[in-house]
């Protein structure tokens, strides 16, 4: 059984009552420390749960395997999404937090999208930064109005044009309340990502607290 001991992770307790806990999911080559500052910036006072991906690609942590740039091992995506869901459930019990809002960047955003589709109850919502469609044939999820923000980069050399729109449609078809914004940016995050994520969290935290 996968529990929180199966992941290396950081946990920062919340300091603001009612602030939604955040599940921070790093990109390729990152670790459990990468997004702590981002989490504190976009939702001050939120509890922060930040695991390290358990798959290594040339020594770089990831959350699932890929066959090539932009080509995912979908069997592994499904397996790792369920492992992450079990980790979240166990960590919630251990630390006494509500279902978190995922904040994922790149590979972390992709596993967050897969988790929404594979185990919807694990998350209260998600901020998906530079995400791609994680599964070509996802299960029939019921997201029942779960809030999701997708921020893509107009000049992103990694995420194919139109992919974020496909992901947005996939999640919306499953019932999520999706906002998709395309920014004048590449794959890396910008101040606009921080500002939009913070504003979005503020607008939805009463729904997910």
GROMACS .gro file of C-alpha atoms in nm:
model
  209
    1UNK     CA    1   0.000   0.000   0.000
    2UNK     CA    2   0.133   0.344  -0.090
    3UNK     CA    3   0.128   0.598   0.193
    4UNK     CA    4   0.311   0.917   0.275
    5UNK     CA    5   0.622   0.719   0.378
    6UNK     CA    6   0.658   0.610   0.014
    7UNK     CA    7   0.734   0.968  -0.093
    8UNK     CA    8   1.000   1.211   0.014
    9UNK     CA    9   0.802   1.525   0.087
   10UNK     CA   10   0.779   1.855   0.272
   11UNK     CA   11   0.481   1.967   0.474
   12UNK     CA   12   0.428   2.323   0.592
   13UNK     CA   13   0.129   2.365   0.826
   14UNK     CA   14  -0.130   2.626   0.742
   15UNK     CA   15  -0.142   2.954   0.934
   16UNK     CA   16  -0.459   3.112   0.792
   17UNK     CA   17  -0.791   2.955   0.891
   18UNK     CA   18  -0.996   2.867   0.585
   19UNK     CA   19  -0.705   2.883   0.342
   20UNK     CA   20  -0.718   2.579   0.110
   21UNK     CA   21  -0.427   2.335   0.146
   22UNK     CA   22  -0.208   2.310  -0.163
   23UNK     CA   23  -0.054   1.998  -0.317
   24UNK     CA   24   0.264   2.123  -0.489
   25UNK     CA   25   0.387   1.913  -0.781
   26UNK     CA   26   0.722   2.005  -0.936
   27UNK     CA   27   0.843   1.976  -1.294
   28UNK     CA   28   1.109   1.742  -1.432
   29UNK     CA   29   1.431   1.769  -1.234
   30UNK     CA   30   1.267   1.946  -0.942
   31UNK     CA   31   1.210   1.825  -0.589
   32UNK     CA   32   0.994   1.878  -0.284
   33UNK     CA   33   1.141   2.224  -0.222
   34UNK     CA   34   1.085   2.371  -0.569
   35UNK     CA   35   0.734   2.512  -0.541
   36UNK     CA   36   0.716   2.600  -0.172
   37UNK     CA   37   0.783   2.967  -0.243
   38UNK     CA   38   0.529   2.970  -0.525
   39UNK     CA   39   0.269   2.812  -0.299
   40UNK     CA   40   0.328   3.073  -0.029
   41UNK     CA   41   0.301   3.351  -0.286
   42UNK     CA   42  -0.026   3.243  -0.446
   43UNK     CA   43  -0.203   3.141  -0.124
   44UNK     CA   44  -0.041   3.290   0.188
   45UNK     CA   45  -0.116   3.088   0.499
   46UNK     CA   46  -0.217   2.768   0.317
   47UNK     CA   47  -0.087   2.433   0.433
   48UNK     CA   48   0.167   2.311   0.175
   49UNK     CA   49   0.211   1.943   0.088
   50UNK     CA   50   0.499   1.896  -0.154
   51UNK     CA   51   0.614   1.545  -0.260
   52UNK     CA   52   0.911   1.454  -0.475
   53UNK     CA   53   0.841   1.252  -0.790
   54UNK     CA   54   0.947   0.888  -0.754
   55UNK     CA   55   1.052   0.825  -1.116
   56UNK     CA   56   1.406   0.913  -1.228
   57UNK     CA   57   1.491   1.016  -1.583
   58UNK     CA   58   1.869   1.052  -1.622
   59UNK     CA   59   1.882   1.121  -1.250
   60UNK     CA   60   1.604   1.383  -1.261
   61UNK     CA   61   1.291   1.325  -1.051
   62UNK     CA   62   0.958   1.303  -1.234
   63UNK     CA   63   0.610   1.185  -1.144
   64UNK     CA   64   0.580   0.932  -1.429
   65UNK     CA   65   0.780   0.784  -1.715
   66UNK     CA   66   0.777   0.910  -2.069
   67UNK     CA   67   0.882   0.736  -2.388
   68UNK     CA   68   1.008   1.054  -2.557
   69UNK     CA   69   0.962   1.430  -2.528
   70UNK     CA   70   0.585   1.478  -2.515
   71UNK     CA   71   0.514   1.102  -2.542
   72UNK     CA   72   0.392   0.958  -2.212
   73UNK     CA   73   0.400   0.600  -2.086
   74UNK     CA   74   0.026   0.604  -2.020
   75UNK     CA   75   0.026   0.278  -1.826
   76UNK     CA   76   0.277   0.435  -1.590
   77UNK     CA   77   0.076   0.759  -1.577
   78UNK     CA   78  -0.225   0.565  -1.450
   79UNK     CA   79  -0.021   0.371  -1.195
   80UNK     CA   80   0.158   0.679  -1.062
   81UNK     CA   81  -0.159   0.886  -1.044
   82UNK     CA   82  -0.319   0.625  -0.821
   83UNK     CA   83  -0.003   0.611  -0.606
   84UNK     CA   84  -0.012   0.987  -0.570
   85UNK     CA   85  -0.379   0.973  -0.477
   86UNK     CA   86  -0.304   0.720  -0.204
   87UNK     CA   87  -0.022   0.942  -0.078
   88UNK     CA   88  -0.254   1.242  -0.061
   89UNK     CA   89  -0.518   1.045   0.130
   90UNK     CA   90  -0.263   0.918   0.381
   91UNK     CA   91  -0.097   1.258   0.423
   92UNK     CA   92  -0.436   1.422   0.477
   93UNK     CA   93  -0.505   1.186   0.766
   94UNK     CA   94  -0.159   1.230   0.912
   95UNK     CA   95  -0.158   1.610   0.895
   96UNK     CA   96  -0.530   1.676   0.939
   97UNK     CA   97  -0.593   1.872   0.620
   98UNK     CA   98  -0.882   1.891   0.376
   99UNK     CA   99  -0.860   1.777   0.016
  100UNK     CA  100  -0.595   2.002  -0.140
  101UNK     CA  101  -0.589   2.216  -0.450
  102UNK     CA  102  -0.308   2.084  -0.671
  103UNK     CA  103  -0.059   2.338  -0.805
  104UNK     CA  104   0.149   2.161  -1.068
  105UNK     CA  105   0.413   2.278  -1.312
  106UNK     CA  106   0.490   2.089  -1.634
  107UNK     CA  107   0.531   1.721  -1.539
  108UNK     CA  108   0.366   1.802  -1.205
  109UNK     CA  109   0.072   1.964  -1.384
  110UNK     CA  110   0.035   1.656  -1.603
  111UNK     CA  111   0.018   1.417  -1.308
  112UNK     CA  112  -0.229   1.653  -1.137
  113UNK     CA  113  -0.452   1.639  -1.445
  114UNK     CA  114  -0.423   1.260  -1.447
  115UNK     CA  115  -0.513   1.250  -1.077
  116UNK     CA  116  -0.825   1.458  -1.144
  117UNK     CA  117  -0.930   1.206  -1.408
  118UNK     CA  118  -0.828   0.890  -1.221
  119UNK     CA  119  -0.925   0.978  -0.863
  120UNK     CA  120  -1.132   1.298  -0.858
  121UNK     CA  121  -1.202   1.292  -0.484
  122UNK     CA  122  -0.830   1.331  -0.407
  123UNK     CA  123  -0.832   1.700  -0.507
  124UNK     CA  124  -1.055   1.999  -0.442
  125UNK     CA  125  -0.933   2.166  -0.762
  126UNK     CA  126  -0.614   2.239  -0.953
  127UNK     CA  127  -0.387   2.504  -1.097
  128UNK     CA  128  -0.222   2.345  -1.403
  129UNK     CA  129   0.082   2.538  -1.524
  130UNK     CA  130   0.206   2.435  -1.873
  131UNK     CA  131   0.004   2.113  -1.868
  132UNK     CA  132  -0.059   1.860  -2.144
  133UNK     CA  133  -0.327   1.597  -2.196
  134UNK     CA  134  -0.199   1.310  -1.977
  135UNK     CA  135  -0.416   1.026  -2.107
  136UNK     CA  136  -0.543   0.967  -2.460
  137UNK     CA  137  -0.832   0.753  -2.333
  138UNK     CA  138  -0.911   0.865  -1.977
  139UNK     CA  139  -1.168   0.702  -1.752
  140UNK     CA  140  -1.512   0.859  -1.729
  141UNK     CA  141  -1.453   1.095  -1.439
  142UNK     CA  142  -1.717   1.303  -1.260
  143UNK     CA  143  -1.561   1.631  -1.155
  144UNK     CA  144  -1.891   1.792  -1.052
  145UNK     CA  145  -1.794   2.159  -1.079
  146UNK     CA  146  -1.440   2.119  -0.943
  147UNK     CA  147  -1.250   2.445  -1.018
  148UNK     CA  148  -0.949   2.419  -1.249
  149UNK     CA  149  -0.719   2.693  -1.381
  150UNK     CA  150  -0.499   2.609  -1.682
  151UNK     CA  151  -0.224   2.855  -1.775
  152UNK     CA  152  -0.041   2.783  -2.101
  153UNK     CA  153   0.240   2.966  -2.280
  154UNK     CA  154   0.185   3.098  -2.631
  155UNK     CA  155   0.552   3.041  -2.717
  156UNK     CA  156   0.592   2.715  -2.523
  157UNK     CA  157   0.832   2.490  -2.720
  158UNK     CA  158   0.738   2.179  -2.517
  159UNK     CA  159   0.358   2.179  -2.510
  160UNK     CA  160   0.213   2.142  -2.863
  161UNK     CA  161  -0.022   2.417  -2.981
  162UNK     CA  162  -0.380   2.337  -2.896
  163UNK     CA  163  -0.293   2.073  -2.636
  164UNK     CA  164  -0.399   2.287  -2.340
  165UNK     CA  165  -0.732   2.355  -2.512
  166UNK     CA  166  -0.783   1.980  -2.554
  167UNK     CA  167  -0.710   1.928  -2.185
  168UNK     CA  168  -0.950   2.208  -2.094
  169UNK     CA  169  -1.225   2.048  -2.303
  170UNK     CA  170  -1.153   1.703  -2.154
  171UNK     CA  171  -1.186   1.831  -1.797
  172UNK     CA  172  -1.488   2.046  -1.878
  173UNK     CA  173  -1.661   1.747  -2.038
  174UNK     CA  174  -1.607   1.562  -1.709
  175UNK     CA  175  -1.784   1.845  -1.526
  176UNK     CA  176  -1.498   2.064  -1.406
  177UNK     CA  177  -1.535   2.442  -1.400
  178UNK     CA  178  -1.232   2.527  -1.615
  179UNK     CA  179  -1.065   2.859  -1.688
  180UNK     CA  180  -0.799   2.846  -1.962
  181UNK     CA  181  -0.563   3.138  -2.018
  182UNK     CA  182  -0.286   3.153  -2.277
  183UNK     CA  183  -0.005   3.386  -2.173
  184UNK     CA  184   0.262   3.559  -2.385
  185UNK     CA  185   0.526   3.329  -2.236
  186UNK     CA  186   0.727   3.014  -2.301
  187UNK     CA  187   0.747   2.705  -2.085
  188UNK     CA  188   0.894   2.879  -1.782
  189UNK     CA  189   0.671   3.056  -1.534
  190UNK     CA  190   0.624   3.432  -1.534
  191UNK     CA  191   0.494   3.690  -1.290
  192UNK     CA  192   0.164   3.672  -1.475
  193UNK     CA  193   0.135   3.305  -1.372
  194UNK     CA  194   0.181   3.405  -1.008
  195UNK     CA  195  -0.069   3.690  -1.026
  196UNK     CA  196  -0.338   3.493  -1.209
  197UNK     CA  197  -0.296   3.190  -0.983
  198UNK     CA  198  -0.321   3.407  -0.670
  199UNK     CA  199  -0.633   3.583  -0.796
  200UNK     CA  200  -0.793   3.252  -0.893
  201UNK     CA  201  -0.715   3.089  -0.557
  202UNK     CA  202  -0.867   3.390  -0.381
  203UNK     CA  203  -1.183   3.358  -0.589
  204UNK     CA  204  -1.231   2.986  -0.522
  205UNK     CA  205  -1.094   2.928  -0.172
  206UNK     CA  206  -1.436   2.976  -0.019
  207UNK     CA  207  -1.557   2.690  -0.237
  208UNK     CA  208  -1.282   2.446  -0.142
  209UNK     CA  209  -1.191   2.538   0.216
   0.00000   0.00000   0.00000
